[in-house]
Tab-separated table of C-alpha atoms in Angstrom:
chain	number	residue	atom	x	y	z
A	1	UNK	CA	106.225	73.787	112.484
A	2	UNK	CA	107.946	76.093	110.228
A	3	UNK	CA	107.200	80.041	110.299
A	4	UNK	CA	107.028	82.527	107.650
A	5	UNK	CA	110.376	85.020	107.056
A	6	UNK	CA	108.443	88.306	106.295
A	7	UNK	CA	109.839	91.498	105.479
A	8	UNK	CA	107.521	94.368	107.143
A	9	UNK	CA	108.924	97.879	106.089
A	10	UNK	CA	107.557	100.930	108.046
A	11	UNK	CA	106.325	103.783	105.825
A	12	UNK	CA	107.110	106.387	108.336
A	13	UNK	CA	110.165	106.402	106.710
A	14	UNK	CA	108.145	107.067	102.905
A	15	UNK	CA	108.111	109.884	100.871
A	16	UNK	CA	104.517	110.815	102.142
A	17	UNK	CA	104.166	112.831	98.778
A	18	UNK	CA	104.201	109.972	96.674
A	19	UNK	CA	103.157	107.309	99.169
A	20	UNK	CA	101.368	105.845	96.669
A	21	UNK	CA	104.226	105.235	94.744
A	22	UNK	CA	106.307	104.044	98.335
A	23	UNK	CA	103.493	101.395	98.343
A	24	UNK	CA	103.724	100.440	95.110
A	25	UNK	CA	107.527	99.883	95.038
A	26	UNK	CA	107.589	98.064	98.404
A	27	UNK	CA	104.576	95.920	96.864
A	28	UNK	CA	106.041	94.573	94.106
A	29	UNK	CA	109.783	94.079	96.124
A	30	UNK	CA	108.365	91.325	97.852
A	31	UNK	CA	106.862	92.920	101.548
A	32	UNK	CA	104.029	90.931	102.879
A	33	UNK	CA	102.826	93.496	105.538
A	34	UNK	CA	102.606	97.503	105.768
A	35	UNK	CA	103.835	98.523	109.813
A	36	UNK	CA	102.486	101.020	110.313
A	37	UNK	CA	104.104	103.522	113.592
A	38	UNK	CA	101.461	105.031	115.504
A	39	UNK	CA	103.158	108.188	117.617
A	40	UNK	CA	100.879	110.093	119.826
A	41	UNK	CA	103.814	112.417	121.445
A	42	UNK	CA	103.397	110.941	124.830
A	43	UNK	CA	104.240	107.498	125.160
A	44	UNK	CA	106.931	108.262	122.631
A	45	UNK	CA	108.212	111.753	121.472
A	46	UNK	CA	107.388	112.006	118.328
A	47	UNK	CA	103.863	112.227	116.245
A	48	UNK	CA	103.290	110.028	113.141
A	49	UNK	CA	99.392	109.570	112.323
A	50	UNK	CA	96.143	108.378	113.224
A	51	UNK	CA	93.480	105.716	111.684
A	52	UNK	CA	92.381	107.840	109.241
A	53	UNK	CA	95.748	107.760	107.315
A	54	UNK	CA	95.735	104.359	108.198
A	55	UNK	CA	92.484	103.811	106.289
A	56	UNK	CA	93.630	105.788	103.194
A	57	UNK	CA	97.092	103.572	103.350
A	58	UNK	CA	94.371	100.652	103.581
A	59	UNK	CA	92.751	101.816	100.166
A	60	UNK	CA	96.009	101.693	98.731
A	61	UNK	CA	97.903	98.590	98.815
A	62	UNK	CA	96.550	94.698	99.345
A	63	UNK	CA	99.088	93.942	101.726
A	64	UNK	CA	97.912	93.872	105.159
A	65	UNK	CA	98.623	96.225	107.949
A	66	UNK	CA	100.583	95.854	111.186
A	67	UNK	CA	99.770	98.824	113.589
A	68	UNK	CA	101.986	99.532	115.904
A	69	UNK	CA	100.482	101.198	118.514
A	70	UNK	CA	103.028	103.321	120.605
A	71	UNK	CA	100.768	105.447	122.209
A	72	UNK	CA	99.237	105.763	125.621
A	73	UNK	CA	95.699	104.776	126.643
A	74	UNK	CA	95.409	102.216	123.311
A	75	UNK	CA	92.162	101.130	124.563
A	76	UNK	CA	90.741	104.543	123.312
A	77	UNK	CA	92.029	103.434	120.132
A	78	UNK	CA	91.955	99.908	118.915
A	79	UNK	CA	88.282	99.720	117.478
A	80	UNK	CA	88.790	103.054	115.213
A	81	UNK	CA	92.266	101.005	113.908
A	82	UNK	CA	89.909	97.430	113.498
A	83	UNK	CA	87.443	99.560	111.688
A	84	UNK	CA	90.386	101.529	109.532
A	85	UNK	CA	91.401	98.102	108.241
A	86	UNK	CA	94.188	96.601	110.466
A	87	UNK	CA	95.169	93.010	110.404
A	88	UNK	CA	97.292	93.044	113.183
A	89	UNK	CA	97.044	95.550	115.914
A	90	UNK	CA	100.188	95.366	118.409
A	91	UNK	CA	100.062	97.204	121.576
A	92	UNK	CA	102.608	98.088	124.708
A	93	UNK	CA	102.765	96.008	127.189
A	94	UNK	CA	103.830	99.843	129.067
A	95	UNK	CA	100.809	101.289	128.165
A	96	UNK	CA	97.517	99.982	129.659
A	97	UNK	CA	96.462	98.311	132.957
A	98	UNK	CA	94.310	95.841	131.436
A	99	UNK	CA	96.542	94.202	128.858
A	100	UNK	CA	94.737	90.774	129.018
A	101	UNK	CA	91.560	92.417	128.123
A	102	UNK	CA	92.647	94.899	125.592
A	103	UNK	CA	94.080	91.813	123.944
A	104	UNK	CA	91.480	89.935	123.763
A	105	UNK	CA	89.000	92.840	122.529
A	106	UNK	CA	91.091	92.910	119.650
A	107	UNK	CA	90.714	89.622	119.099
A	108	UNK	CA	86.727	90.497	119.235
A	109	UNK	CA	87.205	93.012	116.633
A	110	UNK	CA	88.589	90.423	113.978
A	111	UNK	CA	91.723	91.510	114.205
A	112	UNK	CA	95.059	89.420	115.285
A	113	UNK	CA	96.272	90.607	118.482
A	114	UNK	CA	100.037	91.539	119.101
A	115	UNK	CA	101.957	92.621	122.115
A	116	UNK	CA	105.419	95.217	122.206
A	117	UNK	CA	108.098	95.306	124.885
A	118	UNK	CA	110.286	98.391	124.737
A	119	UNK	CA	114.151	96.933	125.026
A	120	UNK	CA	114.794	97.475	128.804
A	121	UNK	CA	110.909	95.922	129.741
A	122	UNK	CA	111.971	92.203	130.509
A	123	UNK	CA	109.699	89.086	128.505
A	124	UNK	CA	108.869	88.285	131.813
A	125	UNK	CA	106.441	91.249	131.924
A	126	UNK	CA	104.771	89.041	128.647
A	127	UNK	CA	104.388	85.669	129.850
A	128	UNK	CA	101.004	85.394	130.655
A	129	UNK	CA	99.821	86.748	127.797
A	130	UNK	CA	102.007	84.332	125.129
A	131	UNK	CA	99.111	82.304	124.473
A	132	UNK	CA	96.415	84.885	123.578
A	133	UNK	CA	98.632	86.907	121.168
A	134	UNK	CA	99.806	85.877	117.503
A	135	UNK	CA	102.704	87.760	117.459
A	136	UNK	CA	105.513	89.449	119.944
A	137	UNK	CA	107.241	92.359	118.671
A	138	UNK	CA	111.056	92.703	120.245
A	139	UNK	CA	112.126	96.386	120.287
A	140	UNK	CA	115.184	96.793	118.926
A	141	UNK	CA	115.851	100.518	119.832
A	142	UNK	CA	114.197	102.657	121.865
A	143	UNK	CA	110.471	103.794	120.151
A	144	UNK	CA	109.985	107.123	118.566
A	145	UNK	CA	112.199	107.615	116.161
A	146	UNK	CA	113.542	105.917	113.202
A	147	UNK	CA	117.404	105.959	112.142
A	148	UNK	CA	118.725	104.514	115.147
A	149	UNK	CA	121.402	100.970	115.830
A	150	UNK	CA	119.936	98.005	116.850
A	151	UNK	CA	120.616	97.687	120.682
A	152	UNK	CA	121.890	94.382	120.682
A	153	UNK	CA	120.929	93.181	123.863
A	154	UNK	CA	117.144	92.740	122.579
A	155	UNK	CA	118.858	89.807	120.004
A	156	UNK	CA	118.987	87.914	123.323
A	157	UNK	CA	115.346	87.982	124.445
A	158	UNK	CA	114.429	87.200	121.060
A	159	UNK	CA	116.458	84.099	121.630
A	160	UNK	CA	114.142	83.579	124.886
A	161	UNK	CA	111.092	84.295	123.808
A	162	UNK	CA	111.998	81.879	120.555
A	163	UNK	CA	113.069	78.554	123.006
A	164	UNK	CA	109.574	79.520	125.105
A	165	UNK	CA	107.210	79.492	121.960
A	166	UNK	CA	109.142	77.954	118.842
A	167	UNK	CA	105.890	78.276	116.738
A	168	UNK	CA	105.508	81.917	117.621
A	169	UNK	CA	106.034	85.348	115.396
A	170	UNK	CA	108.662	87.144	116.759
A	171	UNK	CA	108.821	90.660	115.000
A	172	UNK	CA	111.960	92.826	115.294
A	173	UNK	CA	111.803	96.235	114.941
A	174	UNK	CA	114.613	98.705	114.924
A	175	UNK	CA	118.112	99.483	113.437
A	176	UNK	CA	117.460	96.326	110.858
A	177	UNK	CA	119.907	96.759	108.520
A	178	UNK	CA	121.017	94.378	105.396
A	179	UNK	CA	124.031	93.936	107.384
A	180	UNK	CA	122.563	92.679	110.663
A	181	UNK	CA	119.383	91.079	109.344
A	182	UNK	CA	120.634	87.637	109.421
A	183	UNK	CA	121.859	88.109	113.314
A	184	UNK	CA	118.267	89.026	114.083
A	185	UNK	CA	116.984	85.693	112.189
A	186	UNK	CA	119.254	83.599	113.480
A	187	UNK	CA	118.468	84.986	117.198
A	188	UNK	CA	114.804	83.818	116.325
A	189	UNK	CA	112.889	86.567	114.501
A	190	UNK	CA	110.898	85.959	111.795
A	191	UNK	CA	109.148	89.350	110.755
A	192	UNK	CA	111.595	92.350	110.321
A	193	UNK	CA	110.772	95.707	110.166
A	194	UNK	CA	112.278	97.684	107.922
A	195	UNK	CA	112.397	101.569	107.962
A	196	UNK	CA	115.476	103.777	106.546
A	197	UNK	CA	117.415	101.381	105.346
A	198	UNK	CA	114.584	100.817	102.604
A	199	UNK	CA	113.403	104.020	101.854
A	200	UNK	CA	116.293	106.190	102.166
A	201	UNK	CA	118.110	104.439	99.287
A	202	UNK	CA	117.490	105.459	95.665
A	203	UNK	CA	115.239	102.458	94.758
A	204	UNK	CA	113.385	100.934	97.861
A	205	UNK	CA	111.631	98.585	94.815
A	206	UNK	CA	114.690	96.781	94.881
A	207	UNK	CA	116.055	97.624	98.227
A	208	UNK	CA	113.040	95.497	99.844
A	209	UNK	CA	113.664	92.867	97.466
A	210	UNK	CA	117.474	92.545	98.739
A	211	UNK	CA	116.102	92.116	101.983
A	212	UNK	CA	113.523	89.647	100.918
A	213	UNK	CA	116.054	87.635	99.340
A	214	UNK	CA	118.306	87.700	102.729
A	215	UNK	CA	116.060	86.311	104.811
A	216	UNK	CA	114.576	83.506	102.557
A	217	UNK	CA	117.344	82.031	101.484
């Protein structure tokens, strides 16, 4: 079963004064989901936004969003994201108690259920859950703030996680770079977020589309 390459850049990174604009460009370069990085200051340090941005990001762009929820207590959380207009909502496996429920009341709200490990949390902490989730996101680096190197220890878990589930969507986020992309796809990744290294550069139009291009070929 083959599985789609997608390029998933994170508008934290955006020039919130003309996101509109950020959307458009990244649109049009070829990105087939929005991630979105939810901050609440606790479980990370650093504060992004809430569901109400994510609702107005919603209005502005047809390609579907990926919340990433790094926050603590995401079960206070999830329905106002389902209801701001999520497609996938991806949560810590650090952050709740319950994660086998909280996953499947996503699933309840229509939404497509995803589960996070920070880089040192092992995929054994995941294993249970493989089969209720349609999509494992790697951390790369550790959450909370964007700019940082790839750790590259994560590439190997990716590698585990790819000869457990060969059908499944592995999403890498962190320190993905044009000149490290290919490592992470060839480890087993198949949905890249990309931050900085889009929107920092003078034309992230045809920045996304460079990275588009990489991983299709």
């Amino acid at each position: 079963m083959s599985i789609s390459q997608i390029i998933a850049p994170s508008v934290l990174n955006a020039n919130f004064l003309e996101l509109g604009k950020s959307l458009a460009a990244i649109e049009k370069g070829g990105a087939e989901l929005i991630h979105l990085d939810i901050m609440d200051g606790h479980f990370v340090p650093n504060i992004s936004f809430g569901p109400g941005i994510a609702e107005n990001i919603k209005k502005g762009t047809s390609v579907p969003l990926d919340c990433h929820l790094m926050i603590s207590n995401p079960e206070n959380y999830v329905d106002a994201f389902a209801k701001a207009g999520a497609h996938y909502i991806c949560i810590h496996a650090e952050t709740t108690f319950h994660l086998d429920r909280l996953l499947h009341r996503i699933v309840e709200l229509g939404c497509k259920p995803a589960v996070s490990i920070n880089p040192a949390t092992p995929v054994e902490s995941i294993l249970n859950v493989l089969d209720i989730v349609d999509m494992v996101l790697i951390m790369s680096v550790n959450p909370g703030f964007g700019g940082q190197s790839l750790i590259p220890y994560t590439l190997d878990k990716i590698k585990r996680l790819r000869d457990l589930k060969p059908s499944m969507n592995i999403q890498i986020d962190g320190g993905i770079k044009l000149d490290n992309i290919q490592l992470a796809q060839e480890a087993g990744a198949n949905i890249f977020v990309v931050g900085s290294a889009i929107f920092n550069t003078p034309n992230p139009e045809a920045t996304c589309r460079q990275f588009v291009d990489k991983i299709k070929k």
